[in-house]
C-alpha positions as MATLAB code, in Angstrom:
seq = 'MVQVKEFAVEQWMDKYELQAKYNVAETCCASVSVNNLQEISEDKSTSPLDLSSKLTYGAIRGSERLRSTLANLYSVKTPTPLPLDNVLITPGAIQANFLLFYSLVGPGDHVICHYPTYQQLYSVPESLGAEVSLWKSKEKDDWKLDIDELKGLIRPNTKLIILNNPQNPTGAVIPQATLEEIVKVARSSSIYIHADEVYRPVFHSITPMDPDFPSSLLSLGYERTIVTGSLSKAYSLAGIRVGWVASRDRSVIETCAAARHYTTISVSYLDDAIASYALAPACIHGLLRRNIELAKTNLAILEKFIESHRWACEWVKPRAGTTAFVRFNKMGKPVDDVAFCETLLQQTGVMFVPGSLCFGEGEDFKGYVRIGFVQETEVLEKGLEALASFMDDGYDEVPVVKRK';
ca = [
      50.543  199.504   32.024;
      50.665  202.159   29.280;
      49.080  205.402   30.432;
      47.015  207.140   27.768;
      45.510  210.558   28.365;
      41.737  210.742   28.195;
      40.712  211.456   24.604;
      38.825  214.652   25.334;
      37.108  215.342   22.012;
      35.902  211.767   21.549;
      34.636  211.650   25.139;
      32.756  214.897   24.539;
      31.177  213.549   21.349;
      30.285  210.278   23.057;
      28.680  212.087   25.988;
      26.581  214.632   24.099;
      26.204  213.642   20.426;
      22.953  211.723   20.789;
      21.456  214.433   23.030;
      21.960  217.225   20.509;
      19.039  218.578   18.541;
      21.392  220.457   16.229;
      24.753  218.709   15.971;
      27.028  221.488   14.777;
      30.041  219.629   16.136;
      30.053  216.877   13.489;
      33.224  216.868   11.383;
      32.052  214.679    8.493;
      30.521  216.023    5.324;
      26.808  215.204    5.542;
      26.536  211.423    5.445;
      25.163  209.499    2.481;
      23.537  206.102    2.100;
      24.437  203.307   -0.287;
      21.392  204.310   -2.321;
      22.690  207.894   -2.444;
      26.007  206.630   -3.825;
      24.206  204.865   -6.629;
      22.285  208.047   -7.414;
      25.528  210.057   -7.470;
      27.428  207.519   -9.579;
      27.477  207.846  -13.349;
      27.315  204.045  -13.554;
      23.730  203.156  -12.673;
      24.094  199.539  -13.788;
      26.555  198.458  -11.101;
      25.666  197.849   -7.462;
      28.111  198.711   -4.643;
      27.490  195.283   -3.098;
      27.296  191.779   -4.487;
      24.852  190.249   -2.013;
      25.594  186.747   -3.305;
      29.255  186.890   -2.250;
      30.350  184.880    0.756;
      31.307  187.002    3.729;
      34.914  185.956    4.175;
      37.668  188.048    5.716;
      38.316  189.357    2.221;
      41.759  190.578    1.216;
      43.695  191.061    4.449;
      45.477  194.232    3.310;
      42.472  195.562    1.455;
      41.170  194.586   -1.955;
      43.409  195.102   -4.953;
      40.681  197.279   -6.457;
      40.623  199.662   -3.488;
      44.386  199.840   -3.021;
      44.916  200.386   -6.762;
      42.372  203.198   -6.789;
      44.072  204.939   -3.861;
      47.551  204.399   -5.322;
      46.377  205.995   -8.575;
      44.916  208.983   -6.699;
      48.251  209.533   -4.953;
      50.133  209.167   -8.246;
      48.521  212.157   -9.975;
      51.132  214.782  -10.965;
      53.983  212.839   -9.395;
      57.154  211.708  -11.170;
      57.000  208.256   -9.562;
      53.667  206.388   -9.317;
      52.804  204.891   -5.937;
      52.644  201.068   -6.043;
      49.419  199.540   -4.715;
      51.437  197.506   -2.207;
      52.425  200.786   -0.556;
      48.823  201.198    0.632;
      47.329  199.383    3.639;
      43.564  199.544    4.288;
      42.532  200.000    7.929;
      39.318  200.394    9.950;
      39.269  204.191    9.743;
      42.115  206.707    9.808;
      42.132  206.517   13.590;
      43.535  202.981   13.402;
      45.867  203.955   10.583;
      47.345  206.664   12.812;
      47.591  204.347   15.815;
      49.270  201.552   13.854;
      51.757  203.979   12.393;
      52.761  205.401   15.770;
      52.832  201.948   17.381;
      55.080  200.709   14.589;
      57.380  203.702   14.281;
      58.021  205.384   17.645;
      58.842  204.409   21.212;
      60.991  205.276   24.231;
      64.046  207.327   23.307;
      62.393  208.850   20.225;
      61.421  212.485   19.812;
      58.320  213.515   17.864;
      57.281  216.968   16.640;
      53.533  217.520   16.165;
      51.664  220.306   14.366;
      49.317  222.037   16.846;
      46.427  222.541   17.471;
      45.251  219.240   16.097;
      43.409  216.019   16.812;
      44.638  214.862   20.218;
      45.482  211.345   19.025;
      48.352  212.728   16.972;
      50.350  213.787   20.029;
      48.884  211.787   22.929;
      49.456  208.351   21.385;
      53.174  208.920   20.619;
      53.545  210.266   24.160;
      51.826  207.159   25.594;
      54.298  204.979   23.686;
      57.195  206.610   25.493;
      58.261  209.188   22.927;
      59.012  212.780   23.860;
      56.610  215.099   22.026;
      57.189  218.753   21.137;
      54.237  220.813   19.897;
      54.945  222.914   16.810;
      52.404  225.646   17.393;
      50.589  227.457   14.633;
      49.238  230.826   15.755;
      45.949  232.547   15.051;
      47.622  235.955   14.690;
      49.549  234.471   11.742;
      46.417  232.896   10.229;
      47.432  229.551   11.772;
      50.623  229.415    9.711;
      53.695  227.433   10.760;
      57.161  228.943   11.259;
      59.952  226.891    9.659;
      62.581  228.484   11.900;
      60.628  227.208   14.908;
      60.677  223.722   13.396;
      64.442  223.891   12.974;
      64.735  224.907   16.630;
      62.683  221.895   17.724;
      64.815  219.318   15.889;
      66.923  217.096   18.166;
      69.435  214.330   17.391;
      66.738  211.757   18.298;
      63.873  213.342   16.347;
      62.181  210.437   14.570;
      58.935  211.852   13.212;
      57.230  215.121   12.247;
      53.420  214.923   12.337;
      51.252  217.247   10.250;
      47.504  217.661    9.856;
      46.634  219.117    6.467;
      43.954  220.471    6.175;
      44.028  221.203    9.887;
      41.464  220.164   12.469;
      40.093  222.289   14.193;
      41.043  225.511   12.361;
      40.392  224.625    8.715;
      43.793  226.085    7.804;
      46.062  224.561    5.168;
      49.822  224.187    5.193;
      50.819  226.020    1.982;
      52.799  224.226   -0.703;
      55.959  226.259   -0.111;
      55.869  225.426    3.606;
      55.404  221.716    2.865;
      58.445  221.816    0.604;
      60.475  223.523    3.360;
      59.359  220.880    5.878;
      60.544  218.145    3.513;
      63.878  219.892    3.101;
      64.361  220.086    6.880;
      63.317  216.453    7.395;
      65.461  215.146    4.549;
      68.582  216.789    5.988;
      68.226  214.639    9.139;
      66.459  211.558    7.652;
      63.317  212.254    9.716;
      59.998  210.654    8.799;
      57.062  212.954    8.027;
      53.472  211.860    8.553;
      50.514  213.899    7.308;
      47.013  213.113    8.515;
      45.100  214.134    5.372;
      41.593  213.000    6.360;
      40.054  216.349    5.335;
      41.687  216.286    1.936;
      40.420  217.085   -0.715;
      37.647  219.325    0.694;
      39.218  222.582   -0.527;
      36.320  225.015   -0.488;
      38.131  228.361   -0.229;
      41.341  227.745   -2.163;
      41.777  226.479   -5.723;
      44.550  224.517   -7.457;
      45.487  227.758   -9.236;
      46.481  229.343   -5.905;
      50.238  229.022   -5.204;
      49.402  228.082   -1.600;
      47.341  225.071   -2.711;
      48.944  222.028   -1.058;
      49.606  218.767   -2.804;
      49.533  215.516   -0.884;
      52.702  214.954    1.119;
      53.351  211.788   -0.930;
      53.871  213.835   -4.084;
      56.926  215.745   -2.833;
      59.579  213.198   -3.753;
      60.792  212.305   -0.258;
      61.066  208.589    0.526;
      60.232  208.934    4.243;
      56.738  210.341    3.778;
      53.563  208.747    5.117;
      49.936  209.824    4.847;
      46.735  208.603    6.412;
      43.209  209.179    5.159;
      39.696  207.831    5.318;
      36.248  207.760    3.754;
      34.713  209.433    6.829;
      35.265  213.173    6.438;
      35.608  214.206    2.811;
      33.615  211.275    1.424;
      30.607  211.206    3.811;
      31.015  207.514    4.690;
      32.001  207.364    8.365;
      29.697  204.385    8.833;
      31.799  201.997    6.764;
      34.948  202.569    8.874;
      37.481  202.503    6.060;
      40.795  204.312    6.210;
      44.336  203.756    5.018;
      48.006  204.382    5.534;
      50.147  204.976    2.461;
      53.884  205.556    2.297;
      56.753  205.986   -0.115;
      58.669  203.688    2.258;
      57.407  200.124    1.746;
      59.013  198.976    5.028;
      56.645  201.259    6.970;
      53.650  199.539    5.378;
      55.071  196.102    6.151;
      55.646  197.017    9.812;
      52.116  198.401   10.138;
      50.676  195.285    8.470;
      52.573  193.031   10.881;
      51.291  194.987   13.883;
      47.717  194.888   12.624;
      47.677  191.086   12.656;
      47.316  191.459   16.435;
      44.264  193.728   16.185;
      41.614  193.798   13.458;
      43.215  191.476   10.857;
      41.232  193.028    7.986;
      38.583  195.544    7.069;
      35.022  194.290    6.603;
      34.519  192.750    3.172;
      31.321  194.803    2.755;
      32.991  198.057    3.819;
      35.816  197.505    1.350;
      33.305  196.966   -1.449;
      31.414  200.185   -0.700;
      34.662  202.153   -0.407;
      35.855  200.801   -3.751;
      32.585  201.852   -5.368;
      32.685  205.351   -3.839;
      36.260  206.060   -4.942;
      35.813  204.673   -8.466;
      35.939  207.284  -11.277;
      32.199  206.962  -11.926;
      31.361  208.088   -8.370;
      34.184  210.017   -6.737;
      33.871  213.194   -8.785;
      30.153  213.577   -8.165;
      30.562  212.824   -4.474;
      33.334  215.385   -4.000;
      31.473  217.961   -6.089;
      28.448  217.512   -3.828;
      30.536  217.890   -0.651;
      32.621  220.859   -1.759;
      29.500  222.728   -2.891;
      27.858  221.910    0.445;
      30.932  223.233    2.259;
      30.868  226.479    0.263;
      27.157  226.997    0.852;
      27.345  226.305    4.563;
      30.529  228.313    5.122;
      28.802  231.368    3.671;
      25.930  230.860    6.131;
      28.347  230.541    9.058;
      30.343  233.574    7.922;
      27.168  235.666    7.811;
      26.421  234.695   11.423;
      29.925  235.552   12.599;
      29.964  238.896   10.810;
      26.678  239.846   12.464;
      28.033  238.857   15.895;
      31.483  240.431   15.750;
      30.769  241.907   19.176;
      31.106  238.394   20.603;
      33.101  236.180   18.242;
      36.078  236.185   15.909;
      37.869  233.717   13.648;
      40.326  233.092   10.881;
      38.055  231.921    8.092;
      38.866  228.295    7.192;
      40.209  227.505    3.749;
      39.560  223.761    3.657;
      38.043  220.876    5.559;
      34.816  220.876    7.533;
      35.637  222.767   10.738;
      36.066  226.318   11.992;
      37.719  227.461   15.233;
      35.795  230.409   16.635;
      36.668  232.471   19.709;
      33.788  233.778   21.823;
      34.444  236.671   24.187;
      32.886  239.368   26.321;
      34.489  242.785   26.140;
      37.671  241.129   24.906;
      37.770  238.496   27.655;
      37.395  234.858   26.556;
      34.299  233.076   27.792;
      34.521  229.800   29.668;
      34.142  227.672   26.539;
      33.187  224.500   28.430;
      30.429  226.298   30.345;
      29.329  228.012   27.123;
      29.038  224.719   25.215;
      27.241  222.938   28.053;
      24.770  225.782   28.644;
      24.118  226.196   24.931;
      23.385  222.491   24.535;
      21.090  222.390   27.569;
      19.089  225.463   26.568;
      18.962  225.146   22.774;
      20.104  221.656   21.752;
      22.994  223.175   19.746;
      26.206  221.185   20.102;
      29.701  222.656   19.747;
      33.082  221.344   20.965;
      34.969  223.404   23.589;
      38.451  224.288   22.354;
      40.346  224.489   25.642;
      39.100  221.068   26.790;
      39.377  219.174   23.512;
      42.257  220.877   21.684;
      44.219  222.794   24.296;
      47.221  221.933   26.401;
      47.487  224.001   29.586;
      45.776  227.366   29.159;
      45.587  227.218   25.358;
      42.394  228.073   23.453;
      40.245  229.445   26.250;
      37.039  230.782   24.703;
      37.402  228.811   21.458;
      34.822  226.385   20.114;
      35.084  224.063   17.144;
      32.159  224.286   14.780;
      31.544  221.576   12.192;
      29.688  223.246    9.329;
      29.353  220.687    6.511;
      26.332  218.805    7.767;
      22.914  219.173    6.103;
      22.328  222.883    5.432;
      19.007  222.846    7.268;
      20.687  221.579   10.453;
      23.265  224.371   10.317;
      20.662  227.044    9.597;
      18.382  225.977   12.435;
      21.320  225.542   14.788;
      22.578  229.051   14.064;
      19.070  230.465   14.490;
      18.920  228.865   17.933;
      22.414  230.157   18.697;
      21.417  233.697   17.641;
      18.481  233.607   20.080;
      20.812  232.393   22.826;
      23.256  235.213   22.077;
      20.408  237.694   22.652;
      18.864  236.066   25.714;
      21.358  233.757   27.434;
      24.888  234.842   26.527;
      25.081  237.352   29.376;
      24.967  234.470   31.842;
      27.971  232.658   30.367;
      31.016  233.193   32.618;
      34.326  234.536   31.368;
      37.634  232.828   32.111;
      38.913  233.779   35.554;
      42.505  234.837   35.891;
      44.602  232.523   38.001;
];
């Protein structure tokens, strides 16, 4: 039987999410309803759902409307448009990632994974028998990646390089120049590159005018590039469970589609319809404008809290996405982040995610917590008020990490 490591962050969310009074661990931009989408859309005459339609399986690979919309989004500022048949719709990005790894890697393969990141991206390839090397970004370098380290990790059997851009949990971005260097390294050895881009395009602290601003991996002209995305994070629609895998290599899509016949067959007809409506030109711009403005507003609130508590916490301010990775300490010693998160939740109802449990391998990220800051502003404000009171009255009781 395949042995899969426990999925720490999802277990944590499952255990505590419904108990939290102030969920400041949520990674989605504040969710919207179908009615909200209609209010946001410039086209008030069209409904997201045709309630008279029969509820068939729908288009197995995703509707032509949805795949065409996504293909067009990935074709902006690229010399070669992406064909719609190079997009496969899946039930969330989590299945897109799983199908890709299941289809592409196995025993005898070597995989390099950007780190820290969502545990699925390295634990699933490992469970499939691949050897996994972690390409570690470092806080002291503002979570940047070192290309020379990547070159040192390459082996004759390296099959896949996995990126997360923007990065969960840090909110860092892989700059454009670094992406181009990664492509150059991969091309020289015919290695596939996969970028989990679920937090794209929530760029709240970097603009397209900045030379670091990253394009989608699919726009860089390399055939062996694959991206995954979803409606959950940047588009506030986690409840419809719609994601996708898109690739410049059509054979990758065909292999993923063949594997998916054994699992979910298709995405819900209703979910596909809502996703198509949300990503249509009449709606997408208003929805993203709403979410990026919310991210900017809430990040400023979080930054104000951190600046006023520099005696206890530090960070590299995120540039994109919905999460921040914050280190809490006492006199320079990291706190026990699991104990901190559990005590905070019990005493105040504020929910964070402990970094060492949910994002760390070995002794990595002791004292770090992931904060999701793009929920409703009122939730963040009240959560930080409760946290501030805890820092005054209860923080002294939180243990520090003991040396082994």
